[in-house]
């Protein structure tokens, strides 16, 4: 199971995530003078519908408090609250994946670019060695750069006014260095945990343009909607496509080529349908 230093590092990352989410929590609670919710440009870009503001706010709050969305007792999680498990070798965690008991280390060996996976219907989020060792484009570092004063952070996305879309080249089509930081990756898996328990769905859609054009019922179940929203608020990002123009010019990147109803993310980030999860705890 995870080494003592990794437990310490996970705790540090969660503390950083808590701090990075505070601006988004303030933003989601903003109201107009008449007391009705005020949807910011960042919220509108990635969630569209103001009716979902309470649900988005509740999920972000749950992440910062570690609230449980599962009932029952689990190893390392007595109340079903989400827990991160970092694997380091064979024989630590196994699960039934697609009808076959699989050692999660063997799963990692077959997919060495795997970074993190949420095991659906459990409180477990698996962190693979690549989470700690990877280099761009999958992971840029522990935490994103903070904005300086009222300026936007250096890693904010920009918009092509001509095409009313985020400017995403091949390096940026999966969010680039806006969301590929360890703090946001932890958030990604936590969102999977909460949306799966709330609505039985946990989507990954990294392409910001594709995500912008999807209907709200898909956006609210997609981890990257929360990540982009929180990262943009944290970074004081100000450049977003104009939703009033519609999305007739907001085409999918040619390199991506995904229809609007597909839910795909980058390699290394997966939600796994796992049953009969077995954690081999070390004896004292």
XYZ file of C-alpha atoms in Angstrom:
284
model
C 0.000 0.000 0.000
C 1.049 3.612 -0.248
C 4.249 4.718 1.362
C 4.210 7.120 4.300
C 5.578 9.944 2.166
C 2.793 9.435 -0.393
C 0.153 9.661 2.353
C 1.775 12.932 3.381
C 1.872 14.180 -0.222
C -1.796 13.287 -0.797
C -2.732 15.210 2.326
C -0.739 18.230 1.098
C -2.410 18.070 -2.306
C -5.877 17.886 -0.730
C -5.059 20.942 1.369
C -3.994 22.778 -1.779
C -7.182 21.649 -3.502
C -9.257 22.964 -0.589
C -7.618 26.367 -0.972
C -7.922 26.368 -4.775
C -11.673 25.651 -4.527
C -12.480 28.539 -2.206
C -12.801 31.140 -5.034
C -15.196 28.819 -6.912
C -17.289 28.313 -3.773
C -17.551 32.076 -3.411
C -18.410 32.442 -7.094
C -21.136 29.780 -7.027
C -22.815 31.520 -4.073
C -22.860 34.954 -5.730
C -26.302 36.519 -6.096
C -27.879 39.422 -7.950
C -29.342 42.381 -6.016
C -32.732 40.641 -6.049
C -31.243 37.587 -4.346
C -31.355 35.246 -7.354
C -28.234 33.260 -8.345
C -25.706 35.084 -10.487
C -24.056 32.762 -12.970
C -20.536 33.903 -13.814
C -19.078 33.640 -17.308
C -16.974 30.673 -16.187
C -20.010 28.866 -14.796
C -22.059 29.553 -17.931
C -19.245 28.297 -20.159
C -19.119 24.856 -18.581
C -22.550 24.290 -17.006
C -24.852 26.492 -19.147
C -28.011 26.201 -17.015
C -28.382 28.354 -13.876
C -30.821 25.767 -12.512
C -27.865 23.496 -11.752
C -26.053 26.051 -9.564
C -27.233 24.429 -6.272
C -26.093 20.966 -7.390
C -22.695 22.237 -8.537
C -22.257 24.152 -5.286
C -23.194 21.112 -3.198
C -20.678 18.909 -5.009
C -17.849 21.420 -4.580
C -18.724 21.746 -0.899
C -18.709 17.965 -0.510
C -15.216 17.825 -1.994
C -13.900 20.342 0.519
C -15.484 18.531 3.462
C -14.914 14.938 2.342
C -18.604 14.160 2.803
C -19.744 10.581 2.329
C -22.119 9.702 -0.502
C -22.015 5.956 0.162
C -23.495 3.920 2.981
C -21.719 0.997 4.579
C -18.329 0.208 6.046
C -15.290 -0.216 3.840
C -11.641 -0.892 4.493
C -9.940 2.466 5.076
C -13.347 4.203 4.883
C -15.660 3.422 7.778
C -18.470 5.665 6.519
C -18.077 5.343 2.740
C -16.337 8.701 2.262
C -13.871 8.824 -0.654
C -10.365 7.562 -0.019
C -7.213 7.633 -2.146
C -5.122 4.471 -2.366
C -1.707 4.661 -4.003
C -0.436 1.325 -5.262
C 3.248 0.503 -5.330
C 3.441 -3.203 -6.128
C 1.512 -6.357 -6.979
C -0.721 -7.918 -4.324
C -2.130 -4.752 -2.726
C -5.531 -4.235 -4.384
C -7.541 -6.511 -6.657
C -11.000 -6.109 -8.142
C -13.407 -7.844 -10.458
C -13.137 -5.946 -13.750
C -15.412 -7.180 -16.527
C -15.958 -10.507 -14.774
C -12.299 -11.238 -14.073
C -10.422 -10.725 -10.813
C -7.575 -8.378 -11.633
C -4.655 -7.220 -9.551
C -4.587 -3.434 -10.001
C -0.809 -3.596 -10.383
C -1.242 -5.900 -13.371
C -3.807 -3.437 -14.752
C -1.198 -0.693 -14.423
C 1.510 -2.778 -16.097
C -0.768 -3.204 -19.127
C -1.580 0.530 -19.127
C 1.598 2.219 -17.835
C 0.263 5.705 -18.614
C -2.601 5.206 -16.160
C -2.620 8.080 -13.692
C -5.741 7.602 -11.562
C -8.958 5.593 -11.647
C -12.153 5.723 -9.621
C -13.632 2.302 -8.843
C -17.335 2.808 -9.429
C -19.736 1.978 -6.581
C -16.897 2.069 -4.046
C -15.157 4.854 -2.101
C -11.814 3.945 -3.681
C -9.737 6.139 -5.950
C -6.577 4.421 -7.162
C -3.439 6.479 -7.750
C -0.949 4.709 -9.998
C 2.831 5.311 -9.954
C 2.494 7.462 -13.071
C 0.547 9.988 -10.970
C 3.749 10.720 -9.067
C 6.306 10.224 -11.820
C 4.717 11.624 -14.971
C 5.810 14.586 -17.052
C 3.813 16.760 -19.486
C 1.422 16.467 -21.175
C -0.378 14.378 -18.549
C 0.768 16.121 -15.365
C 2.430 19.519 -15.088
C 3.093 19.558 -11.346
C 1.361 19.674 -7.981
C -0.674 22.871 -8.208
C -1.505 25.438 -10.911
C 0.104 28.870 -10.924
C -1.817 31.511 -8.998
C -2.816 34.784 -10.684
C -0.925 37.930 -9.777
C -3.220 40.689 -8.564
C -6.158 41.185 -10.918
C -4.314 39.619 -13.840
C -5.270 36.247 -15.260
C -2.976 33.311 -14.577
C -0.531 32.484 -17.346
C -2.196 29.132 -18.092
C -5.720 30.417 -18.856
C -7.339 29.350 -22.115
C -7.886 31.978 -24.807
C -10.721 32.323 -27.305
C -10.708 32.832 -31.052
C -13.242 35.616 -31.531
C -13.637 34.702 -35.200
C -14.759 31.158 -34.490
C -16.155 31.740 -30.976
C -14.194 28.839 -29.547
C -11.274 28.077 -27.279
C -7.997 27.960 -29.147
C -6.797 24.405 -28.603
C -3.821 22.976 -30.437
C -2.752 19.338 -30.123
C -0.950 20.018 -26.854
C -3.983 21.755 -25.388
C -6.828 19.600 -26.690
C -6.998 17.772 -23.347
C -7.024 20.943 -21.269
C -3.308 21.527 -21.413
C -1.725 23.032 -18.345
C -5.000 24.581 -17.166
C -6.321 21.420 -15.503
C -3.561 18.804 -15.733
C -2.154 19.411 -12.256
C -2.202 16.886 -9.424
C -4.633 18.951 -7.356
C -7.155 19.057 -10.211
C -6.604 15.357 -10.955
C -7.587 14.531 -7.373
C -10.639 16.724 -7.903
C -11.463 14.890 -11.123
C -11.672 11.554 -9.342
C -13.637 13.041 -6.435
C -16.188 14.440 -8.891
C -16.520 10.939 -10.355
C -17.245 9.599 -6.887
C -19.971 12.170 -6.185
C -21.682 12.213 -9.596
C -21.711 8.424 -9.714
C -23.399 8.179 -6.330
C -25.846 11.024 -7.089
C -26.873 10.172 -10.651
C -25.121 6.939 -11.618
C -22.978 8.696 -14.220
C -19.307 9.699 -14.263
C -18.118 11.227 -17.546
C -14.707 12.346 -18.815
C -14.725 14.943 -21.597
C -11.437 16.841 -21.685
C -11.937 18.896 -24.847
C -13.079 22.332 -23.658
C -14.829 23.170 -26.936
C -16.695 19.886 -26.999
C -17.692 20.341 -23.372
C -18.905 23.914 -24.007
C -21.326 22.679 -26.670
C -22.872 19.796 -24.729
C -26.291 19.958 -23.055
C -26.385 20.778 -19.318
C -27.428 17.275 -18.270
C -24.136 15.927 -19.638
C -22.041 18.837 -18.364
C -23.210 18.395 -14.754
C -22.100 14.751 -14.811
C -18.708 15.463 -16.373
C -15.650 15.843 -14.150
C -13.862 18.291 -16.430
C -16.770 20.774 -16.289
C -16.053 21.190 -12.592
C -12.298 21.231 -13.165
C -12.415 23.883 -15.894
C -14.855 25.979 -13.887
C -12.814 25.850 -10.682
C -9.506 26.337 -12.506
C -10.835 29.350 -14.419
C -12.194 30.985 -11.286
C -8.984 30.253 -9.378
C -6.881 31.636 -12.228
C -9.129 34.693 -12.732
C -9.531 33.663 -16.359
C -11.664 36.082 -18.335
C -11.791 34.762 -21.895
C -14.758 32.526 -22.784
C -16.785 31.841 -25.944
C -19.946 33.922 -26.253
C -22.868 31.592 -25.564
C -25.311 34.174 -26.966
C -23.819 33.606 -30.423
C -24.854 29.961 -30.285
C -22.535 27.128 -31.186
C -22.954 26.974 -34.942
C -19.286 27.981 -35.346
C -18.056 26.045 -32.351
C -16.745 23.039 -34.216
C -15.017 20.050 -32.694
C -11.233 20.009 -33.112
C -10.334 17.995 -36.173
C -7.836 15.994 -34.170
C -10.578 15.003 -31.741
C -13.429 14.213 -34.123
C -15.918 13.249 -31.416
C -19.667 13.602 -31.846
C -21.403 15.574 -29.112
C -22.804 12.533 -27.304
C -19.484 10.753 -26.776
C -17.790 10.812 -23.408
C -14.091 10.294 -23.845
C -11.086 11.587 -21.975
C -7.329 11.297 -22.353
C -5.436 8.085 -21.760
C -4.650 7.508 -18.113
C -7.911 8.651 -16.534
C -10.673 6.069 -16.271
C -13.750 5.170 -14.264
C -13.689 1.409 -13.791
C -16.724 -0.776 -13.148
C -15.320 -2.787 -10.280
C -16.951 -5.314 -7.986
C -15.585 -7.478 -5.189
C -12.747 -5.061 -4.410
C -10.175 -6.716 -2.149
C -7.602 -4.695 -0.242
C -4.797 -6.714 1.245
C -4.005 -4.848 4.415
C -0.634 -5.209 6.004
C -0.561 -6.902 9.379
C 0.868 -5.027 12.374
